[in-house]
PDB file of C-alpha atoms in Angstrom:
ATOM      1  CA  UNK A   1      32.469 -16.328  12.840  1.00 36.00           C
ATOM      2  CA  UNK A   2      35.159 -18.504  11.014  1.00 41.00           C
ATOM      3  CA  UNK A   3      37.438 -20.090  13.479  1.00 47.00           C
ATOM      4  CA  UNK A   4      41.051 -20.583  12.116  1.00 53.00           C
ATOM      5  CA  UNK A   5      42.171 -24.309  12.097  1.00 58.00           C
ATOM      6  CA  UNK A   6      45.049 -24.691  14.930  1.00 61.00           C
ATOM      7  CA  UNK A   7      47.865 -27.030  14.852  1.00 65.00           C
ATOM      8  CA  UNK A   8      50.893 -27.926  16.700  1.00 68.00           C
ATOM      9  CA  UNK A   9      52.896 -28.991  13.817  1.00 66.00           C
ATOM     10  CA  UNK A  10      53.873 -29.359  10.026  1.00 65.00           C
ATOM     11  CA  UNK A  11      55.819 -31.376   7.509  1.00 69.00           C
ATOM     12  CA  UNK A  12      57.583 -29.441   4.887  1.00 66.00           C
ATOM     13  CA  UNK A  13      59.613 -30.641   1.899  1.00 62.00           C
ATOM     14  CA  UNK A  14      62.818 -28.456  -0.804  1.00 51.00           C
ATOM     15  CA  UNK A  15      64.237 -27.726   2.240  1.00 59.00           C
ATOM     16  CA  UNK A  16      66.922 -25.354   2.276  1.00 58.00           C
ATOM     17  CA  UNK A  17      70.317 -24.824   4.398  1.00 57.00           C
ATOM     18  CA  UNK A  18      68.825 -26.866   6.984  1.00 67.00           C
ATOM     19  CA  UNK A  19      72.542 -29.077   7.928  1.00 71.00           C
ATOM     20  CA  UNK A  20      71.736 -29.993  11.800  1.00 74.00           C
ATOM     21  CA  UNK A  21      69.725 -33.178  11.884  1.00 83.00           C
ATOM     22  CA  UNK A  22      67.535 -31.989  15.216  1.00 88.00           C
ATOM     23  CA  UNK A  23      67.434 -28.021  16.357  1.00 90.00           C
ATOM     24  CA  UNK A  24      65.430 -25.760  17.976  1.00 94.00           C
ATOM     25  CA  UNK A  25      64.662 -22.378  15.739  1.00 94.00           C
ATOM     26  CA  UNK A  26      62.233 -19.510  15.301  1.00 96.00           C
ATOM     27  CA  UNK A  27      59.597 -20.200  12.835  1.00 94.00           C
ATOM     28  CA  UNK A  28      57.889 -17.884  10.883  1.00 93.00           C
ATOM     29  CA  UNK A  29      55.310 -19.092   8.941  1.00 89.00           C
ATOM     30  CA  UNK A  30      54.051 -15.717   7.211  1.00 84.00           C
ATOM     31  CA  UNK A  31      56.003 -12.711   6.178  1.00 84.00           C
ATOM     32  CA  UNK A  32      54.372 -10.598   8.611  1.00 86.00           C
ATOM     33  CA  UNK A  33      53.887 -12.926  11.647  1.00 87.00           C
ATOM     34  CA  UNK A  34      55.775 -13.445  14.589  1.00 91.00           C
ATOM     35  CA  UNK A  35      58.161 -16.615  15.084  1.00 94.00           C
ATOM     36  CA  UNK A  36      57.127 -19.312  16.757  1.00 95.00           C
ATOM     37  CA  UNK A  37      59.501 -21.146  19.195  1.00 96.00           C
ATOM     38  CA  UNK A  38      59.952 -25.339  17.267  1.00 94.00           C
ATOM     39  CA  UNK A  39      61.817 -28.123  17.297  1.00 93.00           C
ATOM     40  CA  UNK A  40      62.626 -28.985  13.673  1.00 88.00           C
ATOM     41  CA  UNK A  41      63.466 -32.656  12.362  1.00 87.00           C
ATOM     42  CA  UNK A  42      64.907 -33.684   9.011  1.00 83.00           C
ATOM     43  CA  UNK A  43      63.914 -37.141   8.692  1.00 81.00           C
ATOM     44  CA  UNK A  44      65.325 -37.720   5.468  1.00 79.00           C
ATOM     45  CA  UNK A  45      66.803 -35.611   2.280  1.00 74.00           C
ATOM     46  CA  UNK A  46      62.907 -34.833   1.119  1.00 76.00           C
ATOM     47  CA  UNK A  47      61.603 -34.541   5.037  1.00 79.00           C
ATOM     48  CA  UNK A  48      61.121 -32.291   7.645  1.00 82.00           C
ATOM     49  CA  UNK A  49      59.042 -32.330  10.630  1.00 86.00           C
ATOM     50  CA  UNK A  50      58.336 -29.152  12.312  1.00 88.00           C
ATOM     51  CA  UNK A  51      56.900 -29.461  16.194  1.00 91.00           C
ATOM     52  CA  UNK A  52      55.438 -26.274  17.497  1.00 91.00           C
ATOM     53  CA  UNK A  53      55.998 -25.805  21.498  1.00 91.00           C
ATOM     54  CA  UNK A  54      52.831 -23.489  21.271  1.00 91.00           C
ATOM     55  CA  UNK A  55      50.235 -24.348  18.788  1.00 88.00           C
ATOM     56  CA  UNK A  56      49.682 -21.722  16.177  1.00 86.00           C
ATOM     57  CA  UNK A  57      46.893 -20.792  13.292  1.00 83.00           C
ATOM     58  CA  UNK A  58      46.750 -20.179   9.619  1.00 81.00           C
ATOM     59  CA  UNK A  59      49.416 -22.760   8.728  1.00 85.00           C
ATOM     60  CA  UNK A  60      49.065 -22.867   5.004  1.00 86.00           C
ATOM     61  CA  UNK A  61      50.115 -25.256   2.571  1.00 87.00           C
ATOM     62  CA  UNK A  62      52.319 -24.071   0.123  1.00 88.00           C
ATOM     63  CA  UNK A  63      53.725 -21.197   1.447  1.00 88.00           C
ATOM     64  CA  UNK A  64      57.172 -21.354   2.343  1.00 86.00           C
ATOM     65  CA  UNK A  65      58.659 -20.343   5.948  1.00 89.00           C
ATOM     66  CA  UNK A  66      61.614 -19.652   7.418  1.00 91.00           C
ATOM     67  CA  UNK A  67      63.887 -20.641  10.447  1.00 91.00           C
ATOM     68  CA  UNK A  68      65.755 -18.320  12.519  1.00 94.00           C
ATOM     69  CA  UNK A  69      68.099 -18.612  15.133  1.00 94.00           C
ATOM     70  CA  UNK A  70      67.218 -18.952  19.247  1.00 95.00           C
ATOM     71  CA  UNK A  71      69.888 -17.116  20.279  1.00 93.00           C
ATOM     72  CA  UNK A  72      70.183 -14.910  17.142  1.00 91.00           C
ATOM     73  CA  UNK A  73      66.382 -13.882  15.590  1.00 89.00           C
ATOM     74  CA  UNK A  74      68.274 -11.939  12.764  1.00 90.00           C
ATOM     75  CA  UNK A  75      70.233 -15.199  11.363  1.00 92.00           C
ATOM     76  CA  UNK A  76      68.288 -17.170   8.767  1.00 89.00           C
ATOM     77  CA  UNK A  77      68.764 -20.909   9.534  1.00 86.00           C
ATOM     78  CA  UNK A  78      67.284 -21.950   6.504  1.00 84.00           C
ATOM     79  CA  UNK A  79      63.497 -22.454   5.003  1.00 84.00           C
ATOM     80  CA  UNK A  80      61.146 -24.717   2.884  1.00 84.00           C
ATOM     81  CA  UNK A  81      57.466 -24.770   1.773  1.00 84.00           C
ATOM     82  CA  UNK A  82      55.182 -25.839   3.925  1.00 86.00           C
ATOM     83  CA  UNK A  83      53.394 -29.786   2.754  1.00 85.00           C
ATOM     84  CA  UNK A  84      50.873 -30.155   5.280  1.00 82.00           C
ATOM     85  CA  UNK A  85      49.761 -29.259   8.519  1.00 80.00           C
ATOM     86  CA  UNK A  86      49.212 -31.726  12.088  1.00 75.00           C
ATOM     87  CA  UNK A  87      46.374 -30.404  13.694  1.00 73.00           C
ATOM     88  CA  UNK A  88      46.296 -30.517  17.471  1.00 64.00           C
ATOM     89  CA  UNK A  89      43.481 -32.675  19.805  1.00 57.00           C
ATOM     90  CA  UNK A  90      41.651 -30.052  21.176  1.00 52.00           C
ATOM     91  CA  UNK A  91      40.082 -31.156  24.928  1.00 50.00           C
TER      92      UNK A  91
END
């Protein structure tokens, strides 16, 4: 059986809409899956970290994502394509 690689966080870059410097947001990774609760970082203009409070699978490279709002899961925060994944220590 092929285990899916887990991680716990990503770094994407073309970043869109994204104006706060440090927020939490919703974070859907496919078009079909379900958000993921993050705290999101822009580092710099070409930068974002994404940290996952849950870690979650299938993180893709490439594919883009979107952020939504905490309080409001229908309001697009802004979104970016995905550069690379941070896999998590597993124990």
């Amino acid at each position: 059986m092929k285990q899916q690689a887990i991680a716990n966080g990503l770094r994407i870059t073309a970043k869109q809409y994204l104006e706060q410097k440090e927020f939490q947001a919703n974070v859907k990774i496919r078009y079909n899956s379900d958000p993921s609760l993050a705290t999101v970082r822009v580092i710099n203009e070409e930068e974002v970290v994404v940290d996952f409070i849950e870690p979650v699978t299938a993180i893709t490279p490439g594919q883009a994502m979107v952020f939504y709002g905490v309080e409001t899961p229908e309001q697009v925060i802004g979104g970016a394509w995905i550069q690379k994944e941070q896999r998590c220590q597993l124990s």
